[in-house]
Coordinates of C-alpha atoms in Angstrom, one line a residue:
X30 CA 171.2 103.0 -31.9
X31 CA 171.8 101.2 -28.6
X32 CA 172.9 103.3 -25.6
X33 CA 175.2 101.5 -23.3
X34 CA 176.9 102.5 -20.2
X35 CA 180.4 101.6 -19.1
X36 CA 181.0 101.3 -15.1
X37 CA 184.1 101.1 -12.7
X38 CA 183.8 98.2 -9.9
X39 CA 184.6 101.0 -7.5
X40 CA 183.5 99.9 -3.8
X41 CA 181.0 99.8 -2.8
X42 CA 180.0 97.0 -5.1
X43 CA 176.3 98.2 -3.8
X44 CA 176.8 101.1 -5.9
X45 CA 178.0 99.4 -8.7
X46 CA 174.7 97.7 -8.4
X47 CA 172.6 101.0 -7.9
X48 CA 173.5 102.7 -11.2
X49 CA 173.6 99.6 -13.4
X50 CA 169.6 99.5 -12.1
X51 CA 169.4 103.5 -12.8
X52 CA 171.0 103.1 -16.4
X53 CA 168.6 100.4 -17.0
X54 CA 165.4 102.4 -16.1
X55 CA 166.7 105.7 -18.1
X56 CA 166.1 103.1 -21.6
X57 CA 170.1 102.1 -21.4
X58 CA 170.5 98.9 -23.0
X59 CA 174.1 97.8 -22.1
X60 CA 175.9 97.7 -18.9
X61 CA 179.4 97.3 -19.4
X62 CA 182.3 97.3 -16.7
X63 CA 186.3 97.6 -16.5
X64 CA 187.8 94.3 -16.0
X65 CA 191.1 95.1 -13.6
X66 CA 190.5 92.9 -10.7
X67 CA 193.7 94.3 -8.7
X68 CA 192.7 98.1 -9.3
X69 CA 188.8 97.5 -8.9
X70 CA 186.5 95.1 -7.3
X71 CA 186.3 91.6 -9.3
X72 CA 183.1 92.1 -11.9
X73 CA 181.7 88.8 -12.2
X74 CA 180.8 88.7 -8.7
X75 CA 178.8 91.7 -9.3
X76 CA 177.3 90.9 -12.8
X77 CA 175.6 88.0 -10.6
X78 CA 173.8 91.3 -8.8
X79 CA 173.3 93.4 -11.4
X80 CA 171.8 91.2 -13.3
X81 CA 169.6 90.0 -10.0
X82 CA 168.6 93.3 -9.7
X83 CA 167.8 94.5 -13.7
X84 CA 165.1 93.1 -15.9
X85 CA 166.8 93.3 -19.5
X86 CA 169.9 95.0 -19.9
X87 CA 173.0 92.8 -21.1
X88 CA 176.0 93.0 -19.4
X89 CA 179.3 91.8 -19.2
X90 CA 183.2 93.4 -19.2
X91 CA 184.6 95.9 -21.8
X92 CA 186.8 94.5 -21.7
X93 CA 188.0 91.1 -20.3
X94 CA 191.6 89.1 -21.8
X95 CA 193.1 86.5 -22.0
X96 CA 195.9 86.6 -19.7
X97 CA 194.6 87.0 -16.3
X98 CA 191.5 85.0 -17.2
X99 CA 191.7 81.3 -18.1
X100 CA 189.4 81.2 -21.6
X101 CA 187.6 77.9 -20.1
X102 CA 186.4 79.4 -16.7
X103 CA 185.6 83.1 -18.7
X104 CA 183.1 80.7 -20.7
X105 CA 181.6 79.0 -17.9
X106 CA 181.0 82.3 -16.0
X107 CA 179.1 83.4 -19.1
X108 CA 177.2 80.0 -19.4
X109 CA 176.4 80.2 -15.8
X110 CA 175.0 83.4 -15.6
X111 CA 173.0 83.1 -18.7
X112 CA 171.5 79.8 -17.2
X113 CA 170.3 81.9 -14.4
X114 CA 169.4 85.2 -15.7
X115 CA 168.5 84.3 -19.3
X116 CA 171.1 85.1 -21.6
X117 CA 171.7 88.3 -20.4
X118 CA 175.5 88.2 -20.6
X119 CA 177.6 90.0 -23.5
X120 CA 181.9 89.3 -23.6
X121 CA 183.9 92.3 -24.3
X122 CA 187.1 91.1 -25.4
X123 CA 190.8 92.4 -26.1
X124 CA 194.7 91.8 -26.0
X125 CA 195.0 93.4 -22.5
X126 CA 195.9 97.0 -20.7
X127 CA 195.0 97.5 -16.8
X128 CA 194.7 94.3 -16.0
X129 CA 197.6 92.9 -17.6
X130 CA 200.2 95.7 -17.0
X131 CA 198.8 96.8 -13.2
X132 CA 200.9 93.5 -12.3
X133 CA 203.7 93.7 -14.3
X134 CA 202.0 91.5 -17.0
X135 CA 202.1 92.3 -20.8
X136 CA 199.3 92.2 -23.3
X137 CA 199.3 88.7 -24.9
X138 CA 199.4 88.3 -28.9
X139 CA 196.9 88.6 -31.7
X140 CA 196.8 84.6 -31.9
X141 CA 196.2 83.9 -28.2
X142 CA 193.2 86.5 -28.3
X143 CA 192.3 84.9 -31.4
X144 CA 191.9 81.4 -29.8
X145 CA 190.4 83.1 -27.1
X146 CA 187.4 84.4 -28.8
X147 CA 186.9 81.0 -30.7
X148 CA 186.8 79.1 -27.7
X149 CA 184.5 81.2 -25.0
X150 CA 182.1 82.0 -28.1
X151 CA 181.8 78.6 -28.9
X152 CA 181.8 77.0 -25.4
X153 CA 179.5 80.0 -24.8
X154 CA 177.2 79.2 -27.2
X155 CA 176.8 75.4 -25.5
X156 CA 179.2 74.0 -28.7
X157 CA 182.1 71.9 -28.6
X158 CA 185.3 73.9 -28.4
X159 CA 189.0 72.5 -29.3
X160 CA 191.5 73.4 -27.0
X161 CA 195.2 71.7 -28.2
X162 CA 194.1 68.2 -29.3
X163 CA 191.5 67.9 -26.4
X164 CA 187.5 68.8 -27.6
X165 CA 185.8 70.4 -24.6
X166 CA 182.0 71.2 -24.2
X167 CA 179.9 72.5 -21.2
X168 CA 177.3 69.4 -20.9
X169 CA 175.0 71.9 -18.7
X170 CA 175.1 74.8 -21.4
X171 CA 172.9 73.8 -24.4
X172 CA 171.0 77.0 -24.1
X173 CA 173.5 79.2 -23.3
X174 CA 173.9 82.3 -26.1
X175 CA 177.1 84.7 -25.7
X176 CA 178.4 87.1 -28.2
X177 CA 181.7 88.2 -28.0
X178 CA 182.9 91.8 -29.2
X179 CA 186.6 92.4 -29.8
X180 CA 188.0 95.6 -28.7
X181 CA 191.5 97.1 -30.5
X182 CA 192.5 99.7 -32.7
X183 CA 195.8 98.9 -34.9
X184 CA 195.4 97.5 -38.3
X185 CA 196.2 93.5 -37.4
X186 CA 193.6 93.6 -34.8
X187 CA 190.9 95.6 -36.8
X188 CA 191.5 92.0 -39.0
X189 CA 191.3 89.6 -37.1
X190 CA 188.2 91.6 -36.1
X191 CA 187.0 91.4 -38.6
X192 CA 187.2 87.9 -39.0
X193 CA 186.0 86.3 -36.1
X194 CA 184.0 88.9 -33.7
X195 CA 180.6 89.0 -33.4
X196 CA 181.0 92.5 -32.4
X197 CA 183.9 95.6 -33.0
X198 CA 184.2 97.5 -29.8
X199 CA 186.3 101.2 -30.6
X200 CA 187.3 103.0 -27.5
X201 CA 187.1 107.0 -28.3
X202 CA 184.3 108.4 -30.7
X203 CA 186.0 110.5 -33.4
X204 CA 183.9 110.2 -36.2
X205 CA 187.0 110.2 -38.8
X206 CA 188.7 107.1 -36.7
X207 CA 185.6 105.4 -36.6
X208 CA 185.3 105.7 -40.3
X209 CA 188.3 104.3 -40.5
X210 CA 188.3 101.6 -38.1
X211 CA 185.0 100.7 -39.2
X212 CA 186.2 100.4 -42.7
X213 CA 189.3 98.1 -41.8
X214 CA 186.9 95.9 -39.7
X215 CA 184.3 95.4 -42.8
X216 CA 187.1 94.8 -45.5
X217 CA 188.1 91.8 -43.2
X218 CA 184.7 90.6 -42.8
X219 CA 184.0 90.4 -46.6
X220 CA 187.9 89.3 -47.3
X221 CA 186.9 86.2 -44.6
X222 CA 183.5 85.3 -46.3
X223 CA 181.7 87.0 -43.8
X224 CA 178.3 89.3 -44.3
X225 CA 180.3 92.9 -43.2
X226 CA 177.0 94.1 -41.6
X227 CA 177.1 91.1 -39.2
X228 CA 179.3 92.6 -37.3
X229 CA 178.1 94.8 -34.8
X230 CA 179.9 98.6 -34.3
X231 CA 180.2 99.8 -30.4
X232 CA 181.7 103.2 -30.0
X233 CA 182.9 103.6 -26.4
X234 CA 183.9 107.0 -24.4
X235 CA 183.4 109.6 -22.3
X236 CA 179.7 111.5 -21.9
X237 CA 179.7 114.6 -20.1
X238 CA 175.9 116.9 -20.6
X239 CA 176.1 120.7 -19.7
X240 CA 174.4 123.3 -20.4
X241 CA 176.4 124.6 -23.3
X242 CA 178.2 127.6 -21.5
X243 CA 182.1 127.9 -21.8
X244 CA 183.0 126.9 -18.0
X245 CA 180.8 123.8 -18.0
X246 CA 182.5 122.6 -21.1
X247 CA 186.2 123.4 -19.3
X248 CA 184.6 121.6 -16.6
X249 CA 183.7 118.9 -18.4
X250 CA 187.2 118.3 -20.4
X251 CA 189.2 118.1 -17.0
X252 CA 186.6 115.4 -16.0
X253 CA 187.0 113.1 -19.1
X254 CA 190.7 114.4 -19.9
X255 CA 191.8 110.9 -18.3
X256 CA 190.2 109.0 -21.3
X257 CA 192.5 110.4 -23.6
X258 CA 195.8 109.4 -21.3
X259 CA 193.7 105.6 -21.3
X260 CA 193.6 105.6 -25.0
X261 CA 196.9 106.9 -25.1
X262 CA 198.6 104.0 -23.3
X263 CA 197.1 101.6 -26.9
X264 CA 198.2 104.0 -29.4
X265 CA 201.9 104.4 -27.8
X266 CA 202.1 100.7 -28.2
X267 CA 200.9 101.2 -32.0
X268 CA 203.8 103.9 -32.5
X269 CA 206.2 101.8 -31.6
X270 CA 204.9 98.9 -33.4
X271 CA 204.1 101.0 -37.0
X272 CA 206.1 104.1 -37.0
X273 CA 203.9 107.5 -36.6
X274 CA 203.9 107.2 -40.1
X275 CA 202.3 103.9 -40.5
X276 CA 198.8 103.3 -41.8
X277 CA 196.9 104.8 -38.9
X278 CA 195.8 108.3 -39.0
X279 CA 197.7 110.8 -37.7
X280 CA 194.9 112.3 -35.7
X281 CA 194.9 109.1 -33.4
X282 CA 198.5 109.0 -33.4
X283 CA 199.9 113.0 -33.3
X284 CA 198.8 114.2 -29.5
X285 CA 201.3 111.1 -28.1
X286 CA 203.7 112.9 -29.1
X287 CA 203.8 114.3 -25.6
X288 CA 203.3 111.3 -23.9
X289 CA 205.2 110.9 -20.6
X290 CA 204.5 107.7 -18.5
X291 CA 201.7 106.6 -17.2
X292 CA 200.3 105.3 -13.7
X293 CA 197.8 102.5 -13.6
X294 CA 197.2 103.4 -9.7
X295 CA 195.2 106.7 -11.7
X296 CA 193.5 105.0 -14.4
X297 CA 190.1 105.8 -15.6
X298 CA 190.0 108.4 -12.8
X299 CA 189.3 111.7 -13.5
X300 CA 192.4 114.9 -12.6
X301 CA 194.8 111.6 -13.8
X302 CA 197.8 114.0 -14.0
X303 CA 199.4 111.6 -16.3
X304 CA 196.9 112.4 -18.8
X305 CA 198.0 116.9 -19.1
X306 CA 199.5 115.6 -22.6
X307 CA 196.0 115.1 -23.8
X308 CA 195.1 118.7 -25.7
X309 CA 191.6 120.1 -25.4
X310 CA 190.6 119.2 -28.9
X311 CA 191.8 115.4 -28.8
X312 CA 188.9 115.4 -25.6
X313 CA 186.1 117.2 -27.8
X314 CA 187.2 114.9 -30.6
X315 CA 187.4 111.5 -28.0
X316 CA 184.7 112.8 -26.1
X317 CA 180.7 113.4 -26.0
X318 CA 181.0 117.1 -24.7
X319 CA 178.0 119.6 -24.3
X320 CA 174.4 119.8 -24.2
X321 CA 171.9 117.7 -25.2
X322 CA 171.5 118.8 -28.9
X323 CA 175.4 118.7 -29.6
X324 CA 175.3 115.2 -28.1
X325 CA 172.4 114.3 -29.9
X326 CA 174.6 115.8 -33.4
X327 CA 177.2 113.3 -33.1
X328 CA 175.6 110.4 -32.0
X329 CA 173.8 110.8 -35.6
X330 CA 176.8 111.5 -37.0
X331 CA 178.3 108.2 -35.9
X332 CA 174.8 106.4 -36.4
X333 CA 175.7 107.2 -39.9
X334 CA 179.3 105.7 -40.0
X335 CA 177.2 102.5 -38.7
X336 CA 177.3 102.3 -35.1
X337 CA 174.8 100.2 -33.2
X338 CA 175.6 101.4 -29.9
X339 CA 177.5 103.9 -28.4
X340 CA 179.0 103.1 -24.7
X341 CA 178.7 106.4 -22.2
X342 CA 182.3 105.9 -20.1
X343 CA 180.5 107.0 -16.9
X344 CA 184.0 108.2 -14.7
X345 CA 183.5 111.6 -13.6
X346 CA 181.3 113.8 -11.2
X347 CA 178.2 113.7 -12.9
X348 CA 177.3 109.5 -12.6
X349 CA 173.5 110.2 -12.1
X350 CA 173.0 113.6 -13.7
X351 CA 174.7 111.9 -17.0
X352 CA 172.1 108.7 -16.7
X353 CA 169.2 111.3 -16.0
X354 CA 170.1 113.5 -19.0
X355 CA 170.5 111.1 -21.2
X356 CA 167.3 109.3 -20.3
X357 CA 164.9 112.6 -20.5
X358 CA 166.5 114.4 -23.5
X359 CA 168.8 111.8 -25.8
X360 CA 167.8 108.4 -25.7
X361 CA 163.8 109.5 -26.3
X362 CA 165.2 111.4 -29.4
X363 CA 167.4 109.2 -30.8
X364 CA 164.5 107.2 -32.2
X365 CA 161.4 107.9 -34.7
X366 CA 158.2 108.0 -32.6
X367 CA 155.4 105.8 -33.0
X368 CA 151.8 107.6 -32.4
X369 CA 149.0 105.4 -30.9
X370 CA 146.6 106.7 -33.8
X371 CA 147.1 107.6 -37.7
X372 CA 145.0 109.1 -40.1
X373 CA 143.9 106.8 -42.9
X374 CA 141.4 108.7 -44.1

């Protein structure tokens, strides 16, 4: 499994920078960032450094849309930086949330993102890319590779998914949800004529490493308890579209319930006050949560529902200790060892 890490283009941009190059010498493979250009710095000005300053990690947005970004520039910025940095650039894709609503937008529909996808993956790719009865191609991008992962969680979108993504990106790592989401994505796959395994699994959220005790786990829950409002803000939008009683599992829809506005000025911070709905179990279920050997236990446990990579939200008060941790005591454990001798006698 592939460990990623997911940043906020907090100012300084410098610092932005300085953990993307940390995460890549702990063995992370993916840097990922939000894509809120009104509530955070804009991130394609810093991909351009972080990928200056890195050597292999891929990088891109988790996730960008396709409302406040025009889908033939969102290519080009791909094809750019991979013609300078070696196609080192990954799209993170979905309908729309901070972004969007932080200016009074709303998230746009399942057949614009559609479009979306087909376009910057194949004008990413250096193809030819139809947009209305006009065919466009980059004439400077022949070499230019870009996959692009779709993010979402209600049934329509797990489809179309399923149909066109390279990649499935699920934001919160309960292992019964990803089951489930994981499930919807493959049916679509095979329905579409599509290998099911050819689309990659990224499960996205929250890491926090203690040392096990009772108060650095209560510490813990109040730094990730935000996530949980975030998430919220998609599955309020899936209650209203469904019913509570529709076919998504009530453990991803229930804790709503007490659901009371939400604040884009506090997202993806930790103390967000508009996240108190958010019970201590929905963290430890949304959540990484404890030391080394219980974060180690689940990311088996999803390893085995078929994730490729699992994306450490990095938003609280532990940035480098999180990085560190995970370098020295998951990451080297995660995989079997190789020995530089074997008996053959």
């Amino acid at each position: 499994m592939d460990i990623g890490v997911v940043l906020q283009c907090t100012p300084p941009a410098s610092r932005v920078v300085e953990l993307a190059r940390l995460a890549e010498t702990h063995g992370f493979s993916h840097v990922w960032t939000f894509d809120s250009h009104l509530l955070w710095q804009e991130p394609y000005v810093i991909y351009s450094q972080i990928l200056a300053a890195t050597r292999k990690v891929m990088v891109g947005p988790m996730v960008t849309n396709p409302a406040t970004r025009d889908q033939t520039v969102t290519a080009s910025t791909f094809a750019t930086l991979n013609e300078m940095f070696g196609n080192r650039t990954i799209c993170g894709i979905g309908r729309g949330d901070s972004a969007v609503r932080a200016i009074g937008g709303r998230p746009t529909s399942l057949a614009a993102l559609r479009e979306s996808v087909e376009v910057i993956r194949e004008l990413g790719n250096g193809r030819s890319a139809r947009i209305g009865d006009t065919e466009v191609r980059f004439p400077w991008a022949a070499e230019s590779r870009l996959d692009v992962w779709v993010a979402g969680y209600g049934p329509k979108a797990l489809e179309l998914t399923g149909q066109v993504a390279d990649g499935f990106i699920l934001q919160l790592a309960d292992p019964d949800i990803v089951a489930w989401t994981v499930a919807k994505v493959r049916r679509a796959a095979e329905a579409a004529g599509r290998d099911p395994r050819s689309v990659q699994i990224c499960v996205a959220a929250p890491a926090y490493v203690t040392d096990g005790s009772a108060a650095a786990l209560a510490h813990a829950r109040e730094q990730c308890r935000w996530f949980g409002g975030m998430v919220g803000n998609h599955v309020a939008a899936l209650v209203a579209k469904y019913g509570a009683d529709g076919d998504i599992p009530a453990s991803l829809t229930d804790y709503v319930a007490g659901r009371h506005g939400y604040d884009y000025n506090e997202h993806g911070r930790a103390g967000n006050p508009h996240a108190d709905f958010v019970p201590d179990e929905v963290v430890d279920l949304f959540c990484l949560l404890g030391p080394p050997d219980e974060q180690l236990a689940r990311l088996w446990e999803l390893g085995k529902l078929g994730v490729d990579q699992f994306a450490v939200y990095l938003q609280h008060d532990a940035k480098t200790a999180t990085l560190e941790a995970y370098g020295e005591q998951v990451l080297p454990r995660l995989h079997r060892p190789v020995t530089a001798t074997k008996d053959v006698g």
